[in-house]
mmCIF file of C-alpha atoms in Angstrom:
data_model
loop_
_atom_site.group_PDB
_atom_site.id
_atom_site.type_symbol
_atom_site.label_atom_id
_atom_site.label_comp_id
_atom_site.label_asym_id
_atom_site.label_seq_id
_atom_site.Cartn_x
_atom_site.Cartn_y
_atom_site.Cartn_z
ATOM 1 C CA MET M 28 20.556 -7.933 50.214
ATOM 2 C CA SER M 29 21.091 -11.630 50.710
ATOM 3 C CA GLU M 30 20.622 -13.385 54.011
ATOM 4 C CA PHE M 31 24.416 -13.865 54.202
ATOM 5 C CA THR M 32 25.135 -10.108 54.134
ATOM 6 C CA THR M 33 22.923 -9.482 57.166
ATOM 7 C CA SER M 34 23.391 -12.747 59.076
ATOM 8 C CA THR M 35 24.619 -12.443 62.662
ATOM 9 C CA ALA M 36 25.712 -16.102 62.747
ATOM 10 C CA PRO M 37 29.334 -16.062 63.966
ATOM 11 C CA ALA M 38 30.747 -17.960 60.962
ATOM 12 C CA ASP M 39 28.960 -15.623 58.520
ATOM 13 C CA VAL M 40 30.322 -12.517 60.265
ATOM 14 C CA VAL M 41 33.849 -13.947 60.152
ATOM 15 C CA ARG M 42 33.461 -14.940 56.478
ATOM 16 C CA ARG M 43 32.352 -11.375 55.609
ATOM 17 C CA GLN M 44 35.519 -10.119 57.336
ATOM 18 C CA TYR M 45 37.710 -12.349 55.126
ATOM 19 C CA LEU M 46 35.852 -11.309 51.964
ATOM 20 C CA ALA M 47 36.197 -7.612 52.845
ATOM 21 C CA SER M 48 39.894 -8.058 53.599
ATOM 22 C CA ALA M 49 40.532 -9.892 50.309
ATOM 23 C CA ALA M 50 38.714 -7.109 48.425
ATOM 24 C CA ALA M 51 40.670 -4.423 50.361
ATOM 25 C CA ASP M 52 37.275 -3.011 51.405
ATOM 26 C CA LEU M 53 38.267 -1.523 54.757
ATOM 27 C CA GLU M 54 34.844 0.039 55.312
ATOM 28 C CA ALA M 55 33.147 -3.358 54.971
ATOM 29 C CA LEU M 56 35.826 -4.909 57.177
ATOM 30 C CA ARG M 57 35.289 -2.289 59.909
ATOM 31 C CA ALA M 58 31.545 -3.045 59.741
ATOM 32 C CA THR M 59 32.275 -6.585 61.015
ATOM 33 C CA LEU M 60 34.162 -5.312 64.090
ATOM 34 C CA ALA M 61 32.705 -4.290 67.449
ATOM 35 C CA PRO M 62 33.489 -0.724 68.624
ATOM 36 C CA ASP M 63 35.570 -2.207 71.492
ATOM 37 C CA VAL M 64 37.202 -4.993 69.416
ATOM 38 C CA GLU M 65 40.524 -6.417 70.646
ATOM 39 C CA TRP M 66 42.597 -7.640 67.672
ATOM 40 C CA THR M 67 45.846 -9.439 68.564
ATOM 41 C CA GLU M 68 48.621 -10.121 66.071
ATOM 42 C CA MET M 69 50.972 -12.827 67.370
ATOM 43 C CA ALA M 70 54.243 -12.047 69.159
ATOM 44 C CA GLY M 71 57.053 -12.299 66.607
ATOM 45 C CA PHE M 72 54.775 -11.220 63.735
ATOM 46 C CA PRO M 73 55.901 -7.920 62.135
ATOM 47 C CA LEU M 74 52.745 -6.166 63.397
ATOM 48 C CA ALA M 75 52.685 -7.892 66.811
ATOM 49 C CA GLY M 76 50.424 -6.296 69.383
ATOM 50 C CA THR M 77 46.804 -5.767 70.336
ATOM 51 C CA TYR M 78 44.799 -3.128 68.506
ATOM 52 C CA ARG M 79 41.452 -1.675 69.525
ATOM 53 C CA THR M 80 38.563 -0.048 67.645
ATOM 54 C CA PRO M 81 37.693 -0.805 64.017
ATOM 55 C CA ASP M 82 39.752 2.191 62.808
ATOM 56 C CA GLY M 83 42.703 1.116 64.954
ATOM 57 C CA VAL M 84 42.626 -2.399 63.502
ATOM 58 C CA THR M 85 42.490 -1.331 59.863
ATOM 59 C CA ALA M 86 45.071 1.465 60.278
ATOM 60 C CA ASN M 87 47.569 -0.646 62.241
ATOM 61 C CA VAL M 88 47.106 -4.006 60.542
ATOM 62 C CA MET M 89 45.493 -4.016 57.084
ATOM 63 C CA GLU M 90 46.914 -0.682 55.896
ATOM 64 C CA GLN M 91 50.396 -1.605 57.187
ATOM 65 C CA LEU M 92 50.322 -5.002 55.473
ATOM 66 C CA GLY M 93 49.484 -3.211 52.230
ATOM 67 C CA LYS M 94 52.619 -1.063 52.566
ATOM 68 C CA ASP M 95 55.020 -4.007 52.918
ATOM 69 C CA TRP M 96 53.316 -6.754 50.893
ATOM 70 C CA GLU M 97 51.845 -7.171 47.435
ATOM 71 C CA ASP M 98 48.510 -9.038 47.286
ATOM 72 C CA TRP M 99 48.408 -9.965 51.003
ATOM 73 C CA THR M 100 45.521 -12.431 51.250
ATOM 74 C CA ALA M 101 44.196 -14.638 54.027
ATOM 75 C CA HIS M 102 42.647 -17.714 52.388
ATOM 76 C CA ASP M 103 40.091 -19.140 54.839
ATOM 77 C CA ASP M 104 39.401 -22.815 54.274
ATOM 78 C CA THR M 105 38.196 -24.592 57.411
ATOM 79 C CA TYR M 106 35.815 -23.226 60.038
ATOM 80 C CA VAL M 107 35.331 -24.754 63.481
ATOM 81 C CA VAL M 108 32.427 -23.114 65.301
ATOM 82 C CA ASP M 109 31.553 -23.497 68.985
ATOM 83 C CA GLY M 110 28.936 -20.959 70.015
ATOM 84 C CA GLU M 111 30.494 -17.495 69.769
ATOM 85 C CA ASN M 112 33.950 -18.966 69.058
ATOM 86 C CA VAL M 113 35.059 -19.377 65.453
ATOM 87 C CA VAL M 114 38.448 -20.909 64.678
ATOM 88 C CA VAL M 115 39.536 -20.629 61.070
ATOM 89 C CA LEU M 116 42.359 -22.620 59.525
ATOM 90 C CA ALA M 117 43.756 -20.614 56.661
ATOM 91 C CA ARG M 118 46.899 -19.540 54.856
ATOM 92 C CA TYR M 119 48.499 -16.239 54.000
ATOM 93 C CA THR M 120 49.875 -15.597 50.544
ATOM 94 C CA ALA M 121 51.738 -12.448 49.534
ATOM 95 C CA VAL M 122 54.957 -11.132 48.033
ATOM 96 C CA ASN M 123 57.190 -8.883 50.096
ATOM 97 C CA LYS M 124 57.698 -5.577 48.278
ATOM 98 C CA ALA M 125 61.260 -5.060 49.559
ATOM 99 C CA THR M 126 62.663 -8.538 48.869
ATOM 100 C CA GLY M 127 60.371 -9.951 46.172
ATOM 101 C CA LYS M 128 60.069 -13.152 48.238
ATOM 102 C CA ALA M 129 56.697 -14.911 48.318
ATOM 103 C CA ILE M 130 55.028 -16.534 51.309
ATOM 104 C CA ASP M 131 52.453 -19.303 51.555
ATOM 105 C CA VAL M 132 52.071 -19.805 55.300
ATOM 106 C CA ARG M 133 49.496 -21.778 57.290
ATOM 107 C CA VAL M 134 47.677 -19.868 60.025
ATOM 108 C CA ALA M 135 44.931 -20.295 62.580
ATOM 109 C CA HIS M 136 42.670 -17.443 63.634
ATOM 110 C CA HIS M 137 40.433 -17.425 66.700
ATOM 111 C CA PHE M 138 37.482 -15.046 66.582
ATOM 112 C CA VAL M 139 34.877 -14.317 69.249
ATOM 113 C CA VAL M 140 31.630 -12.991 67.755
ATOM 114 C CA ARG M 141 28.857 -11.424 69.848
ATOM 115 C CA GLY M 142 25.753 -9.659 68.619
ATOM 116 C CA GLY M 143 26.826 -10.017 65.015
ATOM 117 C CA LEU M 144 30.228 -8.328 65.532
ATOM 118 C CA ILE M 145 33.774 -9.562 66.078
ATOM 119 C CA VAL M 146 34.783 -8.644 69.637
ATOM 120 C CA ARG M 147 38.106 -10.509 69.779
ATOM 121 C CA PHE M 148 40.641 -11.875 67.327
ATOM 122 C CA GLU M 149 43.859 -13.772 67.943
ATOM 123 C CA GLN M 150 46.334 -14.829 65.257
ATOM 124 C CA PHE M 151 48.528 -17.956 65.317
ATOM 125 C CA VAL M 152 51.148 -18.131 62.541
ATOM 126 C CA ASP M 153 54.695 -19.321 61.833
ATOM 127 C CA THR M 154 56.243 -15.901 62.276
ATOM 128 C CA ALA M 155 59.717 -17.121 61.262
ATOM 129 C CA LEU M 156 58.510 -17.853 57.720
ATOM 130 C CA VAL M 157 56.968 -14.391 57.443
ATOM 131 C CA ARG M 158 60.117 -12.686 58.742
ATOM 132 C CA GLU M 159 62.334 -14.794 56.447
ATOM 133 C CA ALA M 160 60.497 -13.401 53.415
ATOM 134 C CA MET M 161 61.175 -9.885 54.720
ATOM 135 C CA THR M 162 64.956 -10.297 54.870
ATOM 136 C CA GLY M 163 67.250 -10.085 51.890
#
């Protein structure tokens, strides 16, 4: 195992979450989440709401995205770290299965990492662009 795979540094934990998500490795993704995680998808986003527990997050967010979108990927590019707070500037790319419309949307994610696990997540995204791709 490399130092990265076991690091509890907040940015490393968050990066492992993105890598697991991109690989559709839900078990590895759940391993980055605290048992009492609070994961909030922005109001107006198709999956808006707050989900708890690692299983709750993957069942209600990642598995649902996979049903509606082809190749849903969060591309993390810029990390801003302040203690346990990690803000990631990223973009989502995907193709909606129902409409065939593609998205390439900028997003910001705020993570709080404690003890090597993500305890909170909040999404900021242009929900109108996502919804537009979902309508015929």
